[in-house]
């Protein structure tokens, strides 16, 4: 592997540089494995060292997914948890948590929190639903844009109050939680709802179809192949190019392993969705919500990790003072985080609208927020800011969706669902606290 | 010895004239005249004059609360001055924000380092000035430039320039902060307590780095409490006391005791060599 020598970049190899008495030792003494490892086995050694050092990475997600799957498969009636019908249902349910968690991730990245997103999602769903009612009957893409925009405007309002008036996000968004809850009831009427389950209005059918229409199996396999080839090819070319130019890159084995993982996960999802899950009539295919979530993941990942604005978000989350001194408009970045969070939540509300066939006052916005925070944190986003990726929301959302789905299958009463939700949130936050404790300042 | 006896704030300067302590005839890179700054009722700077010539290290000394940080932050554009003139390469300029300062070629290495722990070395060095390619970050070109800069300063102790700054030692962080400052073809680098809290070897490394900046022809201003460091690297010394510039001259005009006298009382009875040849505004 020719790139190994250039991994360090600067010729240091542990023997160089007598690191004599330095009173300010590093805050974290474990370097990320992917940038110093020369091969896959070195990578796993370094990775394991980091896990023992307290930074668990995606390990909690993997453990949680395995545990949840084993437990619910064992205890669910007729072991229904792992049936294709239930797994597709699980993807649909998880989609709302995933997109909400992705949204919440933007503000968590800055060390803030947004407690209002459950009811902001409701408002987004209501706006989209209203726009496709017979009296309006706007084209569904515009209706979707309207719901996202409604969320974004709310986020801009709340974000502006938080950053310009220097008020704590916790309080401002708690107020937002109540306000948008109230606004929702006012719009819908105490027992009212806005539905999209019409069988004659094409725009309502389109929105309902986000969750309940399916991609033709042949097309879904072709689509998967295209995604894997494009994504894998890009990852391969990028890493190979960096290795060739002597820049820091992950070992070839890791690149291959990542691409293989994406391919296997994709094949698994498409295969499960393409098994007939109908009871009387055949029901086959990947729900459109799956590529929708992937699109959200792709667009927001590019924004966060490949754009200048995303880099500035990480900087503000890590050290706002450093960001300010680097000439970054910190107030704008913070406001935009709330806009992105609430706008993404609006989209989550549209998925919820599709999944339920209607938006009604039963939506539990409080529970949705807690699930979203728990999902982001389980996925690996830090509550203290500066660390988090869009994929964390997707992975954490899958865990939360699996728990939600499993509890539903067990037919537990509401009080036990509440207790278990609380425990899951607590567990998620302890994972975050533990990883911060052990990677904290070394004395 | 040029003692500006508690220079009064209203004393106007003559920008065209000989610089304070600079070689005659040569315009200093940065020339401050009559800089005043207050925060509410607290007056932090009273009519401060300061010259920072190219290729020289100027040490800014003073006790806690003397106004060193305020003066530095005013030059860096973090604070705006209330009164006074700033001349850059013989031209009158206004520095209203950090971008103005950076545009002139002024870089500051702050005491708290101003690095984001969660970002890696390359990301920190380009923070706020990322290179873009087709609208997205150009990581390859940034990484190469960062690597070259670190190599030119002979910063060789980091394992990978892609490691997060949180994983660096204090000396390495300081080195990254300095490298960040020089990468921008800057002309003036200001370092705020660069060796505070560093061990012996790390301090040596940072002092060598400062001398290398000077060799590259940059004007360097070092704020330091540590007179050992000052006398090791500085060519000139400027002493602030309670917001006033009480002494400013080449290093040969001072010894340790006289610097301490200026810092604590504002005057010194010790004349080391008498007025230096190039000093003096009167």
XYZ file of C-alpha atoms in Angstrom:
725
model
C 0.000 0.000 0.000
C 1.954 2.917 -1.319
C 0.024 5.617 0.455
C 1.045 4.637 3.955
C 4.121 6.795 4.169
C 2.166 9.870 3.372
C -0.519 9.149 5.931
C 1.226 11.114 8.613
C 1.930 13.793 6.089
C 4.613 15.435 8.111
C 7.072 12.692 8.697
C 6.313 12.082 12.334
C 6.149 8.445 13.238
C 6.203 8.232 16.970
C 9.977 8.242 17.160
C 10.271 11.862 16.114
C 9.837 14.908 18.278
C 10.773 14.563 21.892
C 7.531 15.677 23.462
C 9.038 17.050 26.623
C 7.105 18.441 29.533
C 4.113 20.078 27.976
C 1.767 21.423 30.574
C -1.184 21.613 28.234
C -1.637 18.097 27.055
C -4.129 17.205 24.380
C -7.757 17.167 25.445
C -8.318 13.932 23.603
C -5.367 11.634 23.116
C -6.825 9.268 20.568
C -6.482 10.185 16.923
C -9.323 9.099 14.607
C -8.298 5.693 13.249
C -9.183 6.285 9.618
C -6.556 8.990 9.133
C -3.573 7.195 10.612
C -4.281 3.567 9.813
C -2.520 2.078 6.800
C -4.679 -1.005 6.443
C -8.005 -2.415 7.485
C -6.554 -4.419 10.371
C -4.653 -1.380 11.652
C -7.876 0.523 11.343
C -9.768 -1.959 13.505
C -7.028 -1.927 16.126
C -7.104 1.877 16.242
C -10.900 1.852 16.194
C -11.075 -0.561 19.115
C -8.607 1.615 21.043
C -10.879 4.559 20.464
C -13.972 2.674 21.599
C -12.170 1.678 24.806
C -11.174 5.313 25.174
C -14.860 6.202 25.333
C -15.679 7.385 21.829
C -18.023 4.659 20.713
C -18.862 6.026 17.257
C -21.631 3.983 15.626
C -21.266 1.106 18.098
C -24.339 2.104 20.190
C -26.473 2.074 17.043
C -25.314 -1.402 16.045
C -25.771 -2.769 19.566
C -29.188 -1.130 19.906
C -30.388 -2.426 16.538
C -29.261 -5.984 17.267
C -30.736 -5.911 20.777
C -34.056 -4.432 19.642
C -34.341 -6.926 16.775
C -33.572 -9.944 18.961
C -35.881 -8.854 21.792
C -38.869 -7.883 19.673
C -38.551 -10.892 17.380
C -38.600 -13.093 20.474
C -41.476 -11.444 22.293
C -43.695 -10.152 19.481
C -46.802 -12.293 18.775
C -45.928 -14.982 16.199
C -42.462 -13.369 15.919
C -44.078 -10.918 13.539
C -41.339 -8.302 14.030
C -39.037 -9.670 11.333
C -41.713 -10.312 8.694
C -41.385 -8.318 5.460
C -44.733 -6.601 6.014
C -43.685 -5.381 9.423
C -40.194 -4.347 8.312
C -41.626 -2.197 5.516
C -44.048 -0.725 8.031
C -41.043 -0.083 10.274
C -39.247 1.806 7.481
C -42.360 3.948 6.970
C -42.688 4.727 10.671
C -38.958 5.349 11.042
C -38.971 7.848 8.169
C -40.735 10.465 10.319
C -38.254 9.963 13.186
C -35.298 9.985 10.796
C -36.225 13.244 9.105
C -37.107 14.900 12.432
C -33.803 13.698 13.900
C -31.908 15.042 10.879
C -33.589 18.412 11.473
C -32.877 18.393 15.197
C -29.279 17.481 14.333
C -28.687 20.927 12.832
C -29.406 22.707 16.115
C -27.781 20.030 18.280
C -24.649 20.555 16.186
C -24.537 24.118 17.509
C -25.127 22.952 21.076
C -28.693 24.243 20.969
C -32.027 22.442 21.126
C -35.377 22.925 19.424
C -38.328 21.566 21.429
C -40.966 22.862 19.037
C -40.293 20.650 16.019
C -43.074 18.152 16.768
C -45.751 20.786 16.309
C -43.763 22.629 13.645
C -43.976 19.338 11.742
C -47.723 19.346 12.368
C -48.003 22.863 10.947
C -45.968 21.841 7.902
C -48.243 18.842 7.349
C -51.348 21.000 7.754
C -50.141 23.616 5.251
C -49.342 20.932 2.673
C -52.643 19.172 3.373
C -54.635 22.394 3.055
C -53.050 23.228 -0.285
C -54.345 19.999 -1.839
C -57.904 20.289 -0.491
C -60.583 20.602 -3.192
C -60.939 24.347 -2.596
C -57.243 24.915 -3.421
C -56.078 21.802 -5.239
C -52.592 23.123 -5.877
C -50.024 20.868 -7.562
C -48.518 18.518 -5.000
C -44.879 19.651 -5.475
C -45.941 23.191 -4.587
C -47.910 21.869 -1.633
C -44.802 20.074 -0.360
C -42.696 23.209 -0.867
C -45.370 25.166 1.039
C -45.185 22.822 4.031
C -41.381 22.983 4.128
C -41.476 26.756 3.725
C -43.968 27.102 6.589
C -41.552 25.204 8.819
C -38.614 27.290 7.624
C -40.434 30.558 8.352
C -41.248 29.364 11.879
C -37.606 28.366 12.309
C -36.473 31.762 11.085
C -38.798 33.500 13.585
C -37.629 31.392 16.518
C -33.991 31.477 15.415
C -34.065 35.251 15.080
C -35.522 35.664 18.560
C -32.889 33.301 19.965
C -29.870 34.854 18.256
C -30.787 38.541 18.049
C -32.455 38.878 21.450
C -30.003 36.405 22.996
C -32.696 34.294 24.580
C -32.145 30.648 25.506
C -33.254 28.282 22.743
C -34.727 25.958 25.344
C -37.264 28.564 26.486
C -38.005 30.101 23.093
C -38.707 26.725 21.475
C -40.678 25.566 24.526
C -42.858 28.624 23.952
C -42.970 27.643 20.275
C -44.079 24.144 21.292
C -47.131 25.618 23.045
C -47.822 28.265 20.429
C -47.758 25.910 17.419
C -49.744 23.321 19.361
C -52.379 25.997 19.915
C -52.227 27.244 16.329
C -52.668 23.679 15.101
C -55.810 23.177 17.203
C -57.142 26.544 16.049
C -56.692 25.620 12.379
C -58.041 22.091 12.641
C -60.753 22.695 15.209
C -60.660 20.616 18.379
C -61.555 17.336 16.705
C -60.895 18.245 13.082
C -58.356 17.025 10.617
C -57.027 17.693 7.151
C -56.819 14.578 5.015
C -55.072 13.487 1.842
C -56.781 10.138 1.307
C -59.077 11.192 -1.526
C -59.271 8.649 -4.327
C -60.179 11.225 -6.983
C -57.878 14.200 -6.388
C -54.550 13.448 -8.052
C -52.559 15.768 -5.836
C -53.882 14.118 -2.676
C -53.105 10.722 -4.160
C -49.544 11.836 -4.835
C -49.024 12.934 -1.226
C -50.679 9.783 0.144
C -48.413 7.843 -2.184
C -45.222 9.048 -0.502
C -45.708 6.186 1.933
C -48.367 4.088 0.194
C -47.261 3.810 -3.402
C -44.418 1.560 -4.346
C -41.654 1.532 -6.886
C -41.797 -1.194 -9.505
C -39.379 -3.964 -8.379
C -37.361 -3.921 -11.592
C -36.919 -0.146 -11.387
C -35.952 -0.337 -7.732
C -33.174 -2.850 -8.512
C -31.903 -0.672 -11.356
C -32.097 2.394 -9.119
C -30.167 0.623 -6.381
C -27.513 -0.468 -8.858
C -27.147 3.081 -10.149
C -26.865 4.500 -6.626
C -24.308 1.919 -5.501
C -22.198 2.299 -8.636
C -22.269 6.102 -8.563
C -21.718 6.460 -4.823
C -19.180 3.653 -4.652
C -17.380 4.957 -7.706
C -17.201 8.456 -6.242
C -15.897 7.179 -2.906
C -13.359 4.955 -4.639
C -12.100 7.662 -7.024
C -11.892 10.221 -4.254
C -9.968 8.012 -1.830
C -7.738 6.565 -4.565
C -7.022 10.055 -5.893
C -6.133 11.371 -2.452
C -3.886 8.383 -1.804
C -2.135 8.905 -5.131
C -1.564 12.602 -4.453
C -0.116 11.845 -1.039
C -3.032 13.294 0.894
C -4.578 11.798 3.992
C -7.018 9.047 3.021
C -8.576 6.046 4.670
C -6.989 2.672 3.891
C -8.147 0.952 0.691
C -9.647 -1.875 2.705
C -11.869 0.566 4.582
C -13.068 2.205 1.377
C -13.948 -1.207 -0.042
C -15.655 -2.225 3.214
C -17.771 0.941 3.200
C -18.874 0.449 -0.398
C -19.628 -3.224 0.292
C -21.673 -2.258 3.345
C -23.739 0.247 1.342
C -24.360 -2.379 -1.354
C -25.369 -5.076 1.149
C -27.664 -2.745 3.103
C -29.255 -1.530 -0.132
C -29.805 -5.062 -1.425
C -31.316 -6.090 1.905
C -33.785 -3.193 1.950
C -34.821 -3.602 -1.695
C -35.111 -7.388 -1.337
C -37.306 -7.119 1.766
C -39.547 -4.553 0.091
C -39.858 -6.694 -3.043
C -41.228 -9.696 -1.180
C -45.003 -9.836 -1.469
C -46.400 -8.542 1.807
C -50.072 -8.381 0.796
C -52.685 -10.418 2.612
C -55.228 -10.751 -0.180
C -53.863 -8.733 -3.109
C -50.137 -8.712 -3.784
C -48.289 -5.707 -2.308
C -44.767 -5.406 -3.623
C -42.177 -2.662 -3.949
C -40.075 -0.047 -2.182
C -42.220 2.781 -0.753
C -41.320 6.170 -2.239
C -40.505 7.430 1.239
C -37.257 5.399 1.185
C -35.671 7.298 -1.739
C -37.123 10.504 -0.266
C -35.232 9.975 3.004
C -32.100 9.064 1.019
C -32.437 12.308 -0.941
C -32.722 14.311 2.289
C -29.668 12.459 3.595
C -27.686 13.194 0.428
C -28.588 16.872 0.101
C -28.039 17.740 3.747
C -24.820 15.707 3.915
C -23.413 17.655 0.980
C -24.458 20.908 2.631
C -22.957 19.997 5.996
C -19.776 18.238 4.954
C -18.866 19.588 1.535
C -19.997 23.217 1.598
C -18.448 26.255 3.180
C -21.622 26.949 5.117
C -21.555 23.458 6.619
C -17.929 23.905 7.649
C -18.928 27.138 9.368
C -21.728 25.328 11.209
C -19.222 22.843 12.625
C -16.918 25.710 13.583
C -19.671 27.587 15.392
C -20.672 24.368 17.151
C -17.109 23.637 18.200
C -15.934 27.112 19.209
C -18.190 30.098 18.463
C -15.475 32.558 19.485
C -12.983 31.026 17.049
C -15.631 31.163 14.352
C -16.348 34.825 15.077
C -12.668 35.692 14.941
C -12.367 33.867 11.640
C -14.902 36.346 10.262
C -17.850 33.943 10.264
C -21.261 35.522 10.793
C -22.117 33.477 13.882
C -25.604 34.934 14.345
C -26.520 34.098 10.751
C -25.198 30.541 11.057
C -27.172 29.997 14.265
C -30.363 31.424 12.787
C -29.925 29.262 9.700
C -29.538 26.170 11.889
C -33.015 26.814 13.289
C -34.349 27.467 9.783
C -32.881 24.198 8.470
C -34.134 22.345 11.538
C -37.701 23.613 11.271
C -37.850 23.355 7.480
C -36.704 19.730 7.643
C -39.287 19.154 10.373
C -41.938 20.527 8.008
C -40.964 17.771 5.572
C -41.210 15.219 8.403
C -44.740 16.500 9.004
C -45.580 15.885 5.335
C -44.341 12.289 5.650
C -46.461 11.955 8.799
C -49.452 13.352 6.881
C -48.926 10.753 4.173
C -48.429 7.938 6.646
C -51.578 8.762 8.632
C -53.578 9.817 5.593
C -54.475 12.971 7.507
C -53.143 15.464 10.013
C -55.308 15.610 13.099
C -55.017 16.965 16.620
C -53.940 13.556 17.949
C -50.377 14.139 16.770
C -48.103 13.860 19.802
C -45.636 16.635 19.126
C -43.995 16.319 22.528
C -43.213 12.660 22.068
C -41.957 13.299 18.525
C -39.436 15.884 19.773
C -38.103 13.542 22.419
C -37.844 10.715 19.881
C -36.040 13.049 17.493
C -33.494 14.122 20.123
C -33.046 10.518 21.247
C -32.605 9.367 17.647
C -29.985 12.020 16.890
C -28.048 11.245 20.069
C -28.213 7.450 19.691
C -26.985 7.965 16.144
C -23.880 9.715 17.468
C -24.704 13.429 17.539
C -23.368 15.214 20.613
C -25.724 17.208 22.823
C -22.936 19.650 23.602
C -22.432 20.667 20.001
C -19.690 20.357 17.424
C -20.162 16.690 16.591
C -22.861 15.168 14.443
C -23.625 14.011 10.935
C -26.809 13.692 8.905
C -26.420 9.898 8.774
C -26.617 9.877 12.592
C -30.248 10.999 12.363
C -31.023 8.204 9.887
C -29.376 5.476 11.986
C -30.845 6.745 15.250
C -34.240 7.155 13.609
C -34.126 3.504 12.581
C -33.423 2.463 16.192
C -36.246 4.629 17.536
C -38.570 3.447 14.779
C -37.793 -0.162 15.653
C -38.540 0.450 19.333
C -41.734 2.333 18.520
C -42.828 -0.408 16.133
C -41.958 -3.198 18.574
C -43.841 -1.612 21.444
C -46.843 -1.215 19.181
C -46.685 -4.898 18.198
C -46.645 -5.891 21.862
C -49.836 -3.912 22.327
C -48.460 -2.225 25.431
C -50.699 0.309 27.095
C -49.877 3.991 26.730
C -48.347 4.334 30.207
C -45.712 1.688 29.448
C -44.972 3.242 26.097
C -44.314 6.536 27.891
C -42.063 4.912 30.481
C -40.069 3.081 27.836
C -39.769 6.229 25.697
C -38.346 8.034 28.715
C -35.901 5.239 29.427
C -34.709 5.208 25.822
C -34.087 8.955 25.916
C -32.206 8.549 29.195
C -30.093 5.746 27.738
C -29.286 7.855 24.679
C -28.193 10.818 26.768
C -26.050 8.603 29.001
C -24.214 7.290 25.945
C -23.456 10.898 24.993
C -22.415 11.825 28.534
C -20.170 8.767 28.839
C -18.392 9.485 25.585
C -17.814 13.057 26.650
C -16.601 12.098 30.128
C -13.972 9.692 28.954
C -12.774 11.959 26.182
C -12.774 14.968 28.474
C -9.766 16.997 29.515
C -6.996 14.753 30.738
C -5.574 15.908 34.038
C 15.400 56.507 25.773
C 12.067 57.611 24.615
C 9.754 57.976 27.521
C 6.431 59.335 26.458
C 5.614 60.724 29.820
C 2.000 59.697 30.187
C 1.255 60.923 26.691
C -1.902 62.945 26.681
C -4.728 61.661 24.522
C -5.213 64.900 22.669
C -1.644 65.022 21.483
C -1.887 64.807 17.728
C 0.763 63.043 15.794
C 2.506 63.806 12.568
C 2.155 60.779 10.390
C 4.722 61.869 7.891
C 7.380 62.342 10.542
C 9.891 59.937 11.943
C 8.351 56.862 13.478
C 8.656 56.123 17.138
C 11.615 53.836 17.361
C 11.622 52.875 13.723
C 14.713 53.378 11.626
C 14.822 56.915 10.300
C 13.375 57.304 6.849
C 11.732 53.905 6.841
C 7.999 53.886 7.195
C 6.926 51.294 9.767
C 4.436 48.741 8.534
C 1.852 49.751 11.105
C 1.737 53.098 12.822
C -0.781 53.914 15.530
C -1.266 57.466 16.689
C -3.354 58.628 19.619
C -5.448 55.465 19.909
C -8.115 55.705 22.607
C -10.696 53.151 23.568
C -13.226 52.983 26.353
C -15.800 50.455 27.441
C -18.657 52.293 29.104
C -17.106 54.289 31.897
C -13.827 52.400 31.771
C -11.077 53.989 29.716
C -8.869 51.168 28.424
C -6.453 53.080 26.179
C -5.328 56.701 26.405
C -3.846 58.097 23.191
C -1.539 55.192 22.494
C 1.190 55.513 19.868
C 2.829 52.378 18.494
C 5.070 51.505 15.550
C 5.532 48.005 14.207
C 8.364 47.801 11.650
C 8.872 44.990 9.145
C 11.296 42.175 9.854
C 11.368 42.981 13.551
C 9.827 41.460 16.613
C 8.205 44.032 18.876
C 7.355 42.888 22.380
C 4.323 44.510 23.962
C 4.756 44.360 27.726
C 2.550 45.441 30.555
C 0.922 44.302 33.746
C -2.540 42.764 33.879
C -5.096 45.358 32.850
C -2.536 47.557 31.116
C -4.533 47.349 27.897
C -2.379 44.932 25.901
C -5.265 42.761 24.834
C -7.493 45.729 24.046
C -4.782 47.238 21.871
C -4.232 43.934 20.071
C -7.929 43.419 19.541
C -8.265 46.960 18.213
C -5.607 46.256 15.599
C -7.282 42.936 14.818
C -10.635 44.642 14.311
C -12.375 42.889 17.191
C -12.765 46.272 18.897
C -13.199 49.546 17.082
C -11.086 52.401 18.353
C -12.859 55.517 19.639
C -10.170 57.957 18.619
C -6.841 57.950 16.874
C -5.292 57.146 13.546
C -4.102 53.879 12.063
C -1.526 54.056 9.272
C -0.657 50.971 7.261
C 2.327 51.125 4.881
C 2.087 54.915 5.000
C -1.609 54.964 4.204
C -4.387 55.964 6.585
C -6.751 53.036 7.139
C -9.835 52.249 9.161
C -10.189 48.813 10.729
C -13.816 48.181 11.552
C -13.966 44.398 11.770
C -11.739 41.308 11.601
C -12.170 41.133 7.828
C -10.696 44.624 7.344
C -7.745 43.621 9.439
C -7.237 40.359 7.570
C -7.525 42.170 4.238
C -4.570 44.370 5.209
C -2.473 41.313 6.080
C -2.811 41.369 9.855
C -3.145 38.028 11.607
C -3.564 37.416 15.291
C -2.747 34.335 17.323
C -4.889 34.621 20.402
C -4.161 33.492 23.911
C -7.082 31.075 23.848
C -5.872 30.022 20.412
C -9.144 30.546 18.588
C -9.073 27.038 17.190
C -12.169 24.871 16.965
C -11.406 21.590 18.760
C -13.775 19.556 16.648
C -12.192 20.572 13.345
C -8.937 19.152 12.031
C -5.735 21.086 11.405
C -6.473 21.844 7.753
C -10.039 22.914 8.508
C -8.842 25.227 11.257
C -6.094 26.766 9.153
C -8.601 27.665 6.432
C -11.470 28.559 8.750
C -13.454 31.451 7.319
C -11.365 31.444 4.121
C -12.091 28.040 2.684
C -11.050 27.342 -0.872
C -13.912 26.353 -3.104
C -14.155 24.410 -6.321
C -17.451 24.414 -8.175
C -19.178 25.771 -5.077
C -17.949 23.018 -2.773
C -14.947 22.822 -0.483
C -11.673 22.095 -2.253
C -10.201 19.808 0.399
C -7.253 18.615 -1.685
C -5.865 22.043 -2.408
C -6.421 23.216 1.176
C -4.697 20.142 2.570
C -1.709 20.594 0.279
C -1.321 24.280 1.159
C -1.632 23.593 4.877
C 0.969 20.863 4.610
C 3.393 23.162 2.795
C 2.965 25.939 5.325
C 3.564 23.605 8.253
C 6.614 22.183 6.508
C 8.023 25.662 5.798
C 7.761 26.450 9.498
C 9.267 23.062 10.286
C 6.290 22.011 12.373
C 6.883 18.296 12.200
C 5.486 16.797 15.358
C 1.872 16.230 14.422
C 0.891 12.722 13.342
C -1.573 13.764 10.668
C -2.826 17.126 9.491
C -6.269 15.557 9.437
C -6.377 14.958 13.163
C -8.815 17.089 15.156
C -7.198 19.931 17.048
C -8.582 18.409 20.259
C -5.966 15.674 19.877
C -3.012 18.111 19.814
C -0.810 19.171 22.705
C -0.602 22.805 23.761
C 2.590 23.446 21.823
C 1.227 21.793 18.713
C -1.945 23.863 18.978
C 0.138 27.012 19.259
C 2.149 25.952 16.214
C -1.029 25.356 14.236
C -2.363 28.753 15.280
C 0.875 30.436 14.151
C 0.914 28.498 10.890
C -2.694 29.539 10.332
C -1.614 33.141 10.771
C 1.305 33.045 8.347
C -0.439 31.074 5.627
C -2.286 34.145 4.413
C 0.750 36.027 3.122
C 0.259 38.143 6.168
C 2.572 41.048 6.836
C 1.956 41.467 10.548
C 1.471 38.633 13.002
C 0.434 39.410 16.568
C 0.857 36.707 19.184
C -0.961 36.965 22.491
C 1.003 35.195 25.257
C 2.295 32.553 22.851
C 4.256 30.592 25.431
C 1.882 30.757 28.379
C 1.330 27.309 29.879
C 3.849 25.631 27.601
C 6.640 23.347 28.725
C 10.296 24.079 28.082
C 10.617 22.207 24.792
C 7.330 23.516 23.470
C 8.283 27.080 24.396
C 11.565 26.648 22.519
C 9.629 25.479 19.498
C 7.318 28.491 19.567
C 10.168 30.975 20.050
C 12.011 29.453 17.099
C 8.818 29.810 15.124
C 8.665 33.520 15.989
C 12.258 34.039 14.829
C 11.402 32.227 11.578
C 8.500 34.623 10.982
C 10.881 37.531 11.411
C 13.340 35.950 8.984
C 10.514 35.746 6.469
C 10.336 39.544 6.692
C 7.128 39.775 8.675
C 6.458 42.313 11.364
C 5.785 40.421 14.577
C 4.221 41.695 17.777
C 4.489 39.458 20.819
C 2.493 40.145 23.927
C 4.237 38.514 26.824
C 4.585 38.538 30.553
C 7.633 36.393 30.304
C 10.690 38.659 30.126
C 12.941 35.696 29.373
C 11.021 35.133 26.167
C 10.926 38.862 25.409
C 14.663 39.306 25.673
C 15.228 36.166 23.652
C 13.225 37.112 20.570
C 12.368 40.819 20.622
C 14.100 43.581 18.652
C 11.983 46.295 20.185
C 9.983 46.689 23.372
C 6.851 48.745 23.981
C 5.516 49.030 27.519
C 1.898 49.796 28.348
C 0.809 50.855 31.800
C -2.802 51.569 32.736
C -3.739 52.224 29.142
C -0.817 54.508 28.312
C 2.325 53.778 26.316
C 5.087 54.607 28.766
C 8.135 53.423 26.850
C 8.968 52.263 23.361
C 12.448 51.653 22.004
C 14.852 49.103 20.643
C 15.715 46.290 22.992
C 19.231 47.603 23.631
C 17.708 50.530 25.509
C 16.185 48.219 28.134
C 17.221 45.673 30.658
C 14.948 43.427 32.646
C 14.776 45.742 35.617
C 13.908 48.810 33.559
C 11.107 46.963 31.807
C 9.716 45.902 35.170
C 10.011 49.507 36.389
C 8.069 50.805 33.404
C 5.437 48.127 33.787
C 4.874 48.801 37.474
C 5.528 52.535 37.895
C 5.571 53.975 34.411
C 9.071 55.388 34.785
C 12.550 53.986 35.178
C 15.595 55.573 36.651
C 17.789 53.060 34.922
C 19.150 54.225 31.645
C 20.898 51.327 29.997
C 22.553 53.014 27.051
C 20.922 56.365 26.977
C 18.643 57.396 24.150
C 19.121 55.094 21.226
C 20.193 56.447 17.903
C 16.948 55.785 16.148
C 14.575 56.420 18.977
C 12.695 59.446 19.957
C 9.917 61.524 18.603
C 10.994 64.780 20.132
